[in-house]
């Protein structure tokens, strides 16, 4: 089964074609980074305008790269939950039009499910349920227990800034560019991670919530103090110390929750999962406890259409297709503590409130 997946949740216009949930035939991403860079962050109205300009071209490119035409598609999947409202609308409108014109099933997806399934796609034997998934990106930081297809239990999330957001804000304060994650990571490689003793927020708390805005403020205070005193500071040391603090918190809490929940497999997902220090430190800490870690290939970490197509293939069999009336929802928690999923009933139609 060939599924066309579309994701326009934030600032990447993306479409991909995936066969049977595992074989990525194409994955085309048009990044808007350059457009937003001069603002130091994403401007929602501009993001929506750019999606509108790009969406048809990107879908055509995804089909072209896969060597197929519209008529080869068996279903179309799209992120309709969690993201910038107007950006979501662009992808969802395109997906509905295609589903209607081709008379193929439409599959509405939660964007975060794409991130989770970027670990599962083609690897379900290696990564059986249940497992722990640390999803870290620009818009979200959360710990999910994944119990089965479409069955998530939210164990903790950030109370304020997401980890990627903290990277982006620090980079903006230092006028380094956008997105901040890759730039800060590169600078951090040549810095001393212990030059500044930044706080590790909530690292010792018994719960599994995160908070990164205090860490960001601590970094900004150091920058402001240096500016006031007319002193120069090492951007490399600052980035390395900030990254060490953020990675320490993510790794410590993830390992602790894995042990508490008795989960021996830990998957990383989202844009921040590209971070080599996070991957390495998590793997080392996990291995020391006899746990295994998993991470998607880099092109499935950042927002992309292929992960939506892949996830949709697995979930279509559990939840069935969505009606053409599906709506978009900017804020939709994923997991048992938030959103309640309907019990699985094959192709039984789908609640528009989902
Ligand atoms: O998954 P994604 O493309 O979008 C969201 O769903 O939010 O993630 C983008 C985020 C940005 O905040 C970016 O700075 C961060 O991922 N990021 C990184 C790295 N690459 C991207 N953060 C740390 N290290 C990286 N190498
Ligand atoms: Zn994302």
mmCIF file of C-alpha atoms and ligand atoms in Angstrom:
data_model
loop_
_atom_site.group_PDB
_atom_site.id
_atom_site.type_symbol
_atom_site.label_atom_id
_atom_site.label_comp_id
_atom_site.label_asym_id
_atom_site.label_seq_id
_atom_site.Cartn_x
_atom_site.Cartn_y
_atom_site.Cartn_z
ATOM 1 C CA UNK A 1 0.000 0.000 0.000
ATOM 2 C CA UNK A 2 1.415 3.392 -1.034
ATOM 3 C CA UNK A 3 0.595 6.277 1.283
ATOM 4 C CA UNK A 4 1.278 9.917 0.551
ATOM 5 C CA UNK A 5 2.057 11.706 3.827
ATOM 6 C CA UNK A 6 1.838 15.469 4.257
ATOM 7 C CA UNK A 7 3.081 17.554 7.164
ATOM 8 C CA UNK A 8 2.747 21.339 7.394
ATOM 9 C CA UNK A 9 2.551 21.665 11.166
ATOM 10 C CA UNK A 10 5.231 24.272 11.654
ATOM 11 C CA UNK A 11 7.832 25.737 9.296
ATOM 12 C CA UNK A 12 8.596 22.799 7.019
ATOM 13 C CA UNK A 13 6.410 21.986 4.027
ATOM 14 C CA UNK A 14 6.879 18.273 3.586
ATOM 15 C CA UNK A 15 5.496 15.337 1.665
ATOM 16 C CA UNK A 16 6.665 11.766 1.334
ATOM 17 C CA UNK A 17 5.598 8.469 -0.162
ATOM 18 C CA UNK A 18 5.987 5.323 1.935
ATOM 19 C CA UNK A 19 5.154 1.738 1.028
ATOM 20 C CA UNK A 20 3.624 -0.460 3.725
ATOM 21 C CA UNK A 21 4.831 1.766 6.530
ATOM 22 C CA UNK A 22 8.479 0.966 6.045
ATOM 23 C CA UNK A 23 9.891 1.636 2.597
ATOM 24 C CA UNK A 24 10.466 5.341 2.123
ATOM 25 C CA UNK A 25 10.130 5.997 -1.605
ATOM 26 C CA UNK A 26 10.472 9.747 -1.197
ATOM 27 C CA UNK A 27 10.677 12.379 1.515
ATOM 28 C CA UNK A 28 10.750 15.969 0.305
ATOM 29 C CA UNK A 29 11.098 18.833 2.763
ATOM 30 C CA UNK A 30 10.993 22.540 1.910
ATOM 31 C CA UNK A 31 12.429 24.338 4.880
ATOM 32 C CA UNK A 32 11.371 27.910 5.612
ATOM 33 C CA UNK A 33 14.391 28.530 7.826
ATOM 34 C CA UNK A 34 15.784 31.295 5.630
ATOM 35 C CA UNK A 35 12.455 33.102 5.584
ATOM 36 C CA UNK A 36 12.143 33.111 9.382
ATOM 37 C CA UNK A 37 15.847 33.541 10.194
ATOM 38 C CA UNK A 38 15.750 37.332 10.184
ATOM 39 C CA UNK A 39 12.961 37.261 12.773
ATOM 40 C CA UNK A 40 14.888 34.848 15.012
ATOM 41 C CA UNK A 41 11.888 32.522 15.206
ATOM 42 C CA UNK A 42 8.802 31.367 13.347
ATOM 43 C CA UNK A 43 6.221 33.977 12.334
ATOM 44 C CA UNK A 44 2.931 32.028 12.034
ATOM 45 C CA UNK A 45 1.336 34.125 9.269
ATOM 46 C CA UNK A 46 4.485 33.955 7.148
ATOM 47 C CA UNK A 47 4.742 30.201 7.757
ATOM 48 C CA UNK A 48 1.196 29.696 6.443
ATOM 49 C CA UNK A 49 1.863 31.865 3.392
ATOM 50 C CA UNK A 50 5.019 29.901 2.588
ATOM 51 C CA UNK A 51 3.195 26.566 2.959
ATOM 52 C CA UNK A 52 0.590 27.823 0.485
ATOM 53 C CA UNK A 53 3.315 28.748 -1.990
ATOM 54 C CA UNK A 54 5.115 25.420 -1.628
ATOM 55 C CA UNK A 55 2.536 22.711 -0.992
ATOM 56 C CA UNK A 56 1.643 21.745 -4.585
ATOM 57 C CA UNK A 57 5.275 21.800 -5.674
ATOM 58 C CA UNK A 58 6.371 19.647 -2.761
ATOM 59 C CA UNK A 59 3.632 17.074 -3.304
ATOM 60 C CA UNK A 60 4.520 16.926 -7.003
ATOM 61 C CA UNK A 61 8.206 16.527 -6.090
ATOM 62 C CA UNK A 62 7.398 13.719 -3.634
ATOM 63 C CA UNK A 63 5.467 11.813 -6.317
ATOM 64 C CA UNK A 64 8.169 12.483 -8.869
ATOM 65 C CA UNK A 65 10.963 11.314 -6.586
ATOM 66 C CA UNK A 66 8.990 8.170 -5.809
ATOM 67 C CA UNK A 67 8.517 7.587 -9.551
ATOM 68 C CA UNK A 68 4.731 7.483 -9.307
ATOM 69 C CA UNK A 69 1.692 9.568 -10.228
ATOM 70 C CA UNK A 70 -1.349 10.553 -8.177
ATOM 71 C CA UNK A 71 -3.158 7.479 -9.481
ATOM 72 C CA UNK A 72 -0.713 5.112 -7.765
ATOM 73 C CA UNK A 73 -1.562 6.451 -4.299
ATOM 74 C CA UNK A 74 -3.714 4.200 -2.106
ATOM 75 C CA UNK A 75 -4.307 6.674 0.741
ATOM 76 C CA UNK A 76 -3.332 10.162 1.850
ATOM 77 C CA UNK A 77 -2.270 10.956 5.413
ATOM 78 C CA UNK A 78 -1.893 14.385 6.937
ATOM 79 C CA UNK A 79 -1.061 15.932 10.305
ATOM 80 C CA UNK A 80 -4.219 17.671 11.461
ATOM 81 C CA UNK A 81 -3.372 17.808 15.154
ATOM 82 C CA UNK A 82 -0.843 19.858 17.035
ATOM 83 C CA UNK A 83 0.901 22.727 15.341
ATOM 84 C CA UNK A 84 0.338 26.214 14.016
ATOM 85 C CA UNK A 85 -3.324 26.458 13.098
ATOM 86 C CA UNK A 86 -3.021 28.188 9.728
ATOM 87 C CA UNK A 87 -0.080 26.015 8.741
ATOM 88 C CA UNK A 88 -2.047 22.862 9.530
ATOM 89 C CA UNK A 89 -4.953 24.116 7.412
ATOM 90 C CA UNK A 90 -2.767 24.247 4.285
ATOM 91 C CA UNK A 91 -1.702 20.594 4.500
ATOM 92 C CA UNK A 92 -5.133 19.365 5.541
ATOM 93 C CA UNK A 93 -6.858 21.195 2.670
ATOM 94 C CA UNK A 94 -4.428 19.698 0.170
ATOM 95 C CA UNK A 95 -4.874 16.197 1.620
ATOM 96 C CA UNK A 96 -8.672 16.440 1.576
ATOM 97 C CA UNK A 97 -8.657 17.566 -2.052
ATOM 98 C CA UNK A 98 -6.449 14.647 -3.063
ATOM 99 C CA UNK A 99 -8.500 12.120 -1.093
ATOM 100 C CA UNK A 100 -11.724 13.406 -2.640
ATOM 101 C CA UNK A 101 -10.389 13.625 -6.179
ATOM 102 C CA UNK A 102 -8.817 10.163 -6.119
ATOM 103 C CA UNK A 103 -11.460 8.558 -3.911
ATOM 104 C CA UNK A 104 -8.845 7.163 -1.536
ATOM 105 C CA UNK A 105 -8.933 7.090 2.289
ATOM 106 C CA UNK A 106 -7.900 10.195 4.199
ATOM 107 C CA UNK A 107 -5.976 9.557 7.427
ATOM 108 C CA UNK A 108 -5.809 12.410 9.938
ATOM 109 C CA UNK A 109 -2.766 12.136 12.145
ATOM 110 C CA UNK A 110 -1.396 13.624 15.306
ATOM 111 C CA UNK A 111 1.948 15.177 14.350
ATOM 112 C CA UNK A 112 3.641 13.579 17.362
ATOM 113 C CA UNK A 113 2.569 10.131 16.220
ATOM 114 C CA UNK A 114 4.743 10.710 13.174
ATOM 115 C CA UNK A 115 7.716 11.396 15.425
ATOM 116 C CA UNK A 116 7.037 8.277 17.536
ATOM 117 C CA UNK A 117 6.579 6.063 14.469
ATOM 118 C CA UNK A 118 9.777 7.332 12.858
ATOM 119 C CA UNK A 119 11.355 4.807 15.234
ATOM 120 C CA UNK A 120 8.949 1.985 14.422
ATOM 121 C CA UNK A 121 8.853 2.232 10.615
ATOM 122 C CA UNK A 122 10.273 -1.038 9.310
ATOM 123 C CA UNK A 123 11.744 -1.877 12.713
ATOM 124 C CA UNK A 124 8.764 -3.219 14.635
ATOM 125 C CA UNK A 125 10.557 -6.500 15.311
ATOM 126 C CA UNK A 126 13.563 -4.702 16.753
ATOM 127 C CA UNK A 127 11.450 -2.320 18.801
ATOM 128 C CA UNK A 128 8.441 -4.202 20.153
ATOM 129 C CA UNK A 129 5.892 -2.567 22.472
ATOM 130 C CA UNK A 130 6.017 -1.321 25.146
ATOM 131 C CA UNK A 131 8.809 1.228 24.901
ATOM 132 C CA UNK A 132 9.620 4.674 26.173
ATOM 133 C CA UNK A 133 9.773 7.538 23.684
ATOM 134 C CA UNK A 134 11.498 10.819 24.488
ATOM 135 C CA UNK A 135 10.170 13.246 21.891
ATOM 136 C CA UNK A 136 12.222 16.418 21.839
ATOM 137 C CA UNK A 137 11.627 19.128 19.293
ATOM 138 C CA UNK A 138 11.020 22.832 18.913
ATOM 139 C CA UNK A 139 7.370 22.637 19.863
ATOM 140 C CA UNK A 140 7.348 19.762 22.348
ATOM 141 C CA UNK A 141 9.339 17.819 24.903
ATOM 142 C CA UNK A 142 7.580 14.804 26.298
ATOM 143 C CA UNK A 143 8.028 11.317 27.639
ATOM 144 C CA UNK A 144 5.550 8.779 26.333
ATOM 145 C CA UNK A 145 5.089 5.128 27.139
ATOM 146 C CA UNK A 146 4.050 3.553 23.872
ATOM 147 C CA UNK A 147 1.981 0.487 24.755
ATOM 148 C CA UNK A 148 0.785 -0.495 21.305
ATOM 149 C CA UNK A 149 -0.365 0.985 18.008
ATOM 150 C CA UNK A 150 -2.080 4.282 18.800
ATOM 151 C CA UNK A 151 -1.796 3.637 22.547
ATOM 152 C CA UNK A 152 0.237 6.228 24.375
ATOM 153 C CA UNK A 153 0.574 7.089 28.029
ATOM 154 C CA UNK A 154 1.910 10.552 28.722
ATOM 155 C CA UNK A 155 4.449 10.292 31.543
ATOM 156 C CA UNK A 156 5.701 13.855 31.524
ATOM 157 C CA UNK A 157 6.154 16.936 29.405
ATOM 158 C CA UNK A 158 7.601 20.396 29.612
ATOM 159 C CA UNK A 159 5.790 22.977 31.675
ATOM 160 C CA UNK A 160 7.166 25.848 29.638
ATOM 161 C CA UNK A 161 9.764 25.918 26.852
ATOM 162 C CA UNK A 162 10.460 22.845 24.759
ATOM 163 C CA UNK A 163 14.111 21.754 24.577
ATOM 164 C CA UNK A 164 14.444 22.839 20.930
ATOM 165 C CA UNK A 165 12.771 26.127 21.756
ATOM 166 C CA UNK A 166 15.423 26.767 24.427
ATOM 167 C CA UNK A 167 18.147 26.108 21.821
ATOM 168 C CA UNK A 168 16.422 28.483 19.401
ATOM 169 C CA UNK A 169 16.022 31.242 21.999
ATOM 170 C CA UNK A 170 19.650 31.066 23.136
ATOM 171 C CA UNK A 171 20.781 31.186 19.510
ATOM 172 C CA UNK A 172 18.553 34.192 18.897
ATOM 173 C CA UNK A 173 19.943 36.012 21.958
ATOM 174 C CA UNK A 174 23.452 35.372 20.658
ATOM 175 C CA UNK A 175 22.417 36.392 17.094
ATOM 176 C CA UNK A 176 23.599 33.020 15.806
ATOM 177 C CA UNK A 177 20.727 32.296 13.420
ATOM 178 C CA UNK A 178 17.756 29.954 13.204
ATOM 179 C CA UNK A 179 17.153 27.103 13.921
ATOM 180 C CA UNK A 180 19.439 27.305 16.919
ATOM 181 C CA UNK A 181 19.912 23.596 17.674
ATOM 182 C CA UNK A 182 22.419 22.650 14.969
ATOM 183 C CA UNK A 183 24.352 25.938 15.359
ATOM 184 C CA UNK A 184 24.610 25.686 19.155
ATOM 185 C CA UNK A 185 25.600 22.020 18.887
ATOM 186 C CA UNK A 186 28.400 22.873 16.446
ATOM 187 C CA UNK A 187 29.777 25.652 18.659
ATOM 188 C CA UNK A 188 29.453 23.453 21.739
ATOM 189 C CA UNK A 189 31.876 20.947 20.230
ATOM 190 C CA UNK A 190 34.745 23.406 20.770
ATOM 191 C CA UNK A 191 33.658 24.626 24.182
ATOM 192 C CA UNK A 192 34.080 23.600 27.798
ATOM 193 C CA UNK A 193 30.804 22.072 29.046
ATOM 194 C CA UNK A 194 31.739 22.907 32.649
ATOM 195 C CA UNK A 195 32.764 26.539 32.093
ATOM 196 C CA UNK A 196 29.398 27.710 33.457
ATOM 197 C CA UNK A 197 27.449 25.927 36.121
ATOM 198 C CA UNK A 198 23.954 26.302 34.690
ATOM 199 C CA UNK A 199 20.936 24.927 36.570
ATOM 200 C CA UNK A 200 19.540 21.491 35.730
ATOM 201 C CA UNK A 201 15.846 22.310 36.277
ATOM 202 C CA UNK A 202 13.749 19.640 38.028
ATOM 203 C CA UNK A 203 16.500 17.042 37.635
ATOM 204 C CA UNK A 204 15.999 15.701 41.172
ATOM 205 C CA UNK A 205 12.210 15.897 41.260
ATOM 206 C CA UNK A 206 10.314 12.670 41.574
ATOM 207 C CA UNK A 207 7.943 13.572 38.706
ATOM 208 C CA UNK A 208 8.824 13.507 35.015
ATOM 209 C CA UNK A 209 7.943 17.033 34.016
ATOM 210 C CA UNK A 210 10.523 19.324 32.445
ATOM 211 C CA UNK A 211 11.105 23.070 32.580
ATOM 212 C CA UNK A 212 13.656 24.800 30.402
ATOM 213 C CA UNK A 213 12.742 28.461 30.650
ATOM 214 C CA UNK A 214 14.782 28.944 33.871
ATOM 215 C CA UNK A 215 17.836 27.458 32.197
ATOM 216 C CA UNK A 216 17.361 29.783 29.235
ATOM 217 C CA UNK A 217 17.071 32.753 31.630
ATOM 218 C CA UNK A 218 20.264 31.709 33.445
ATOM 219 C CA UNK A 219 22.137 31.704 30.125
ATOM 220 C CA UNK A 220 20.686 35.085 29.159
ATOM 221 C CA UNK A 221 21.758 36.533 32.545
ATOM 222 C CA UNK A 222 25.360 35.483 31.904
ATOM 223 C CA UNK A 223 25.241 37.157 28.480
ATOM 224 C CA UNK A 224 23.697 40.339 29.922
ATOM 225 C CA UNK A 225 26.235 40.515 32.768
ATOM 226 C CA UNK A 226 29.110 40.204 30.289
ATOM 227 C CA UNK A 227 27.590 42.875 28.049
ATOM 228 C CA UNK A 228 27.114 45.226 31.007
ATOM 229 C CA UNK A 229 30.679 44.739 32.195
ATOM 230 C CA UNK A 230 31.970 45.148 28.646
ATOM 231 C CA UNK A 231 33.574 41.709 28.851
ATOM 232 C CA UNK A 232 33.729 39.247 26.013
ATOM 233 C CA UNK A 233 32.642 35.699 26.643
ATOM 234 C CA UNK A 234 33.308 32.455 24.876
ATOM 235 C CA UNK A 235 30.246 31.556 22.815
ATOM 236 C CA UNK A 236 31.634 28.037 22.535
ATOM 237 C CA UNK A 237 31.853 27.635 26.332
ATOM 238 C CA UNK A 238 28.401 29.124 26.770
ATOM 239 C CA UNK A 239 26.870 26.782 24.184
ATOM 240 C CA UNK A 240 28.721 23.752 25.570
ATOM 241 C CA UNK A 241 27.635 24.477 29.153
ATOM 242 C CA UNK A 242 24.038 25.109 28.103
ATOM 243 C CA UNK A 243 23.943 21.904 26.059
ATOM 244 C CA UNK A 244 25.478 19.897 28.897
ATOM 245 C CA UNK A 245 22.751 21.144 31.253
ATOM 246 C CA UNK A 246 19.906 20.353 28.864
ATOM 247 C CA UNK A 247 21.293 16.920 27.952
ATOM 248 C CA UNK A 248 21.907 16.065 31.628
ATOM 249 C CA UNK A 249 18.265 16.785 32.462
ATOM 250 C CA UNK A 250 16.863 14.890 29.472
ATOM 251 C CA UNK A 251 19.096 11.856 30.011
ATOM 252 C CA UNK A 252 18.700 11.656 33.808
ATOM 253 C CA UNK A 253 14.915 11.896 33.751
ATOM 254 C CA UNK A 254 14.534 9.548 30.793
ATOM 255 C CA UNK A 255 16.632 6.813 32.399
ATOM 256 C CA UNK A 256 14.813 7.231 35.699
ATOM 257 C CA UNK A 257 11.368 6.957 34.148
ATOM 258 C CA UNK A 258 12.445 3.953 32.062
ATOM 259 C CA UNK A 259 13.565 2.161 35.216
ATOM 260 C CA UNK A 260 10.445 3.151 37.137
ATOM 261 C CA UNK A 261 8.172 1.934 34.353
ATOM 262 C CA UNK A 262 10.247 -1.196 33.753
ATOM 263 C CA UNK A 263 10.862 -0.262 30.109
ATOM 264 C CA UNK A 264 14.052 -1.670 28.625
ATOM 265 C CA UNK A 265 13.819 0.135 25.267
ATOM 266 C CA UNK A 266 14.127 3.889 24.876
ATOM 267 C CA UNK A 267 13.447 5.654 21.578
ATOM 268 C CA UNK A 268 14.434 9.223 20.789
ATOM 269 C CA UNK A 269 12.395 11.336 18.382
ATOM 270 C CA UNK A 270 12.014 14.896 17.086
ATOM 271 C CA UNK A 271 14.430 17.530 15.796
ATOM 272 C CA UNK A 272 16.573 17.590 18.962
ATOM 273 C CA UNK A 273 17.113 13.836 18.504
ATOM 274 C CA UNK A 274 19.608 14.927 15.810
ATOM 275 C CA UNK A 275 21.866 16.148 18.617
ATOM 276 C CA UNK A 276 24.906 13.886 18.788
ATOM 277 C CA UNK A 277 25.657 14.569 22.432
ATOM 278 C CA UNK A 278 22.112 13.694 23.425
ATOM 279 C CA UNK A 279 22.234 10.466 21.393
ATOM 280 C CA UNK A 280 25.633 9.506 22.806
ATOM 281 C CA UNK A 281 24.974 10.395 26.454
ATOM 282 C CA UNK A 282 21.580 8.711 26.436
ATOM 283 C CA UNK A 283 23.028 5.577 24.882
ATOM 284 C CA UNK A 284 25.870 5.446 27.410
ATOM 285 C CA UNK A 285 23.588 5.996 30.397
ATOM 286 C CA UNK A 286 21.090 3.452 29.078
ATOM 287 C CA UNK A 287 23.700 0.809 28.332
ATOM 288 C CA UNK A 288 25.120 1.205 31.830
ATOM 289 C CA UNK A 289 21.689 0.164 33.143
ATOM 290 C CA UNK A 290 21.244 -2.625 30.608
ATOM 291 C CA UNK A 291 18.732 -0.630 28.550
ATOM 292 C CA UNK A 292 18.727 -0.171 24.760
ATOM 293 C CA UNK A 293 18.289 3.054 22.831
ATOM 294 C CA UNK A 294 16.865 3.698 19.382
ATOM 295 C CA UNK A 295 16.865 6.795 17.197
ATOM 296 C CA UNK A 296 15.491 7.411 13.717
ATOM 297 C CA UNK A 297 17.722 8.246 10.764
ATOM 298 C CA UNK A 298 18.383 12.029 10.622
ATOM 299 C CA UNK A 299 15.933 12.748 7.768
ATOM 300 C CA UNK A 300 13.118 11.210 9.808
ATOM 301 C CA UNK A 301 13.976 13.257 12.945
ATOM 302 C CA UNK A 302 12.990 16.701 11.720
ATOM 303 C CA UNK A 303 9.420 17.322 10.619
ATOM 304 C CA UNK A 304 8.733 15.338 7.459
ATOM 305 C CA UNK A 305 5.929 13.799 5.433
ATOM 306 C CA UNK A 306 7.375 10.272 5.317
ATOM 307 C CA UNK A 307 6.964 9.755 9.078
ATOM 308 C CA UNK A 308 3.294 10.737 8.738
ATOM 309 C CA UNK A 309 2.810 8.293 5.856
ATOM 310 C CA UNK A 310 4.640 5.551 7.764
ATOM 311 C CA UNK A 311 2.664 6.031 10.965
ATOM 312 C CA UNK A 312 -0.590 6.204 9.017
ATOM 313 C CA UNK A 313 -0.052 2.770 7.499
ATOM 314 C CA UNK A 314 0.153 1.149 10.945
ATOM 315 C CA UNK A 315 -2.698 3.204 12.388
ATOM 316 C CA UNK A 316 -5.087 2.828 9.452
ATOM 317 C CA UNK A 317 -5.449 -0.814 10.420
ATOM 318 C CA UNK A 318 -6.215 0.089 14.033
ATOM 319 C CA UNK A 319 -8.332 3.195 13.743
ATOM 320 C CA UNK A 320 -9.606 3.256 10.210
ATOM 321 C CA UNK A 321 -9.723 6.259 7.907
ATOM 322 C CA UNK A 322 -10.936 9.730 8.835
ATOM 323 C CA UNK A 323 -13.954 11.512 7.375
ATOM 324 C CA UNK A 324 -13.401 14.385 4.956
ATOM 325 C CA UNK A 325 -14.750 16.674 7.679
ATOM 326 C CA UNK A 326 -11.709 16.399 9.955
ATOM 327 C CA UNK A 327 -10.707 19.654 11.543
ATOM 328 C CA UNK A 328 -7.356 21.020 12.646
ATOM 329 C CA UNK A 329 -6.409 21.425 16.290
ATOM 330 C CA UNK A 330 -3.443 23.521 17.407
ATOM 331 C CA UNK A 331 -3.207 22.075 20.869
ATOM 332 C CA UNK A 332 -3.977 18.390 21.231
ATOM 333 C CA UNK A 333 -2.171 16.443 23.943
ATOM 334 C CA UNK A 334 -1.173 12.954 22.924
ATOM 335 C CA UNK A 335 -1.565 10.125 25.383
ATOM 336 C CA UNK A 336 -3.923 8.717 27.924
ATOM 337 C CA UNK A 337 -3.598 11.550 30.365
ATOM 338 C CA UNK A 338 -4.820 13.932 27.717
ATOM 339 C CA UNK A 339 -6.563 12.841 24.582
ATOM 340 C CA UNK A 340 -8.628 9.671 24.833
ATOM 341 C CA UNK A 341 -8.571 7.552 21.741
ATOM 342 C CA UNK A 342 -11.643 5.732 20.585
ATOM 343 C CA UNK A 343 -11.437 1.966 20.905
ATOM 344 C CA UNK A 344 -10.105 0.344 17.777
ATOM 345 C CA UNK A 345 -12.772 -0.758 15.329
ATOM 346 C CA UNK A 346 -11.665 -1.530 11.836
ATOM 347 C CA UNK A 347 -12.546 1.194 9.345
ATOM 348 C CA UNK A 348 -15.367 2.316 11.606
ATOM 349 C CA UNK A 349 -15.192 5.977 10.777
ATOM 350 C CA UNK A 350 -13.571 8.501 12.932
ATOM 351 C CA UNK A 351 -14.541 11.165 15.402
ATOM 352 C CA UNK A 352 -14.076 14.666 13.959
ATOM 353 C CA UNK A 353 -13.052 15.842 17.412
ATOM 354 C CA UNK A 354 -9.901 13.760 17.180
HETATM 355 O O1 LIG B 1 10.953 18.156 14.911
HETATM 356 P P1 LIG B 1 11.245 19.538 14.449
HETATM 357 O O2 LIG B 1 11.680 19.712 13.011
HETATM 358 O O3 LIG B 1 10.036 20.480 14.647
HETATM 359 C C1 LIG B 1 9.115 20.407 15.709
HETATM 360 O O4 LIG B 1 8.270 19.487 15.697
HETATM 361 O O5 LIG B 1 9.224 21.273 16.596
HETATM 362 O O6 LIG B 1 12.363 20.131 15.430
HETATM 363 C C2 LIG B 1 12.929 21.387 15.242
HETATM 364 C C3 LIG B 1 13.745 21.727 16.487
HETATM 365 C C4 LIG B 1 14.299 23.144 16.482
HETATM 366 O O7 LIG B 1 14.020 23.745 17.723
HETATM 367 C C5 LIG B 1 15.794 22.933 16.286
HETATM 368 O O8 LIG B 1 16.597 23.949 16.891
HETATM 369 C C6 LIG B 1 16.004 21.588 16.953
HETATM 370 O O9 LIG B 1 14.862 20.833 16.593
HETATM 371 N N1 LIG B 1 17.211 20.907 16.474
HETATM 372 C C7 LIG B 1 18.262 20.596 17.262
HETATM 373 C C8 LIG B 1 19.237 20.013 16.422
HETATM 374 N N2 LIG B 1 18.725 19.961 15.160
HETATM 375 C C9 LIG B 1 17.485 20.515 15.213
HETATM 376 N N3 LIG B 1 18.462 20.781 18.579
HETATM 377 C C10 LIG B 1 19.651 20.388 19.091
HETATM 378 N N4 LIG B 1 20.634 19.827 18.340
HETATM 379 C C11 LIG B 1 20.478 19.627 17.012
HETATM 380 N N5 LIG B 1 21.442 19.085 16.295
HETATM 381 ZN ZN1 LIG B 2 7.760 17.909 14.990
#
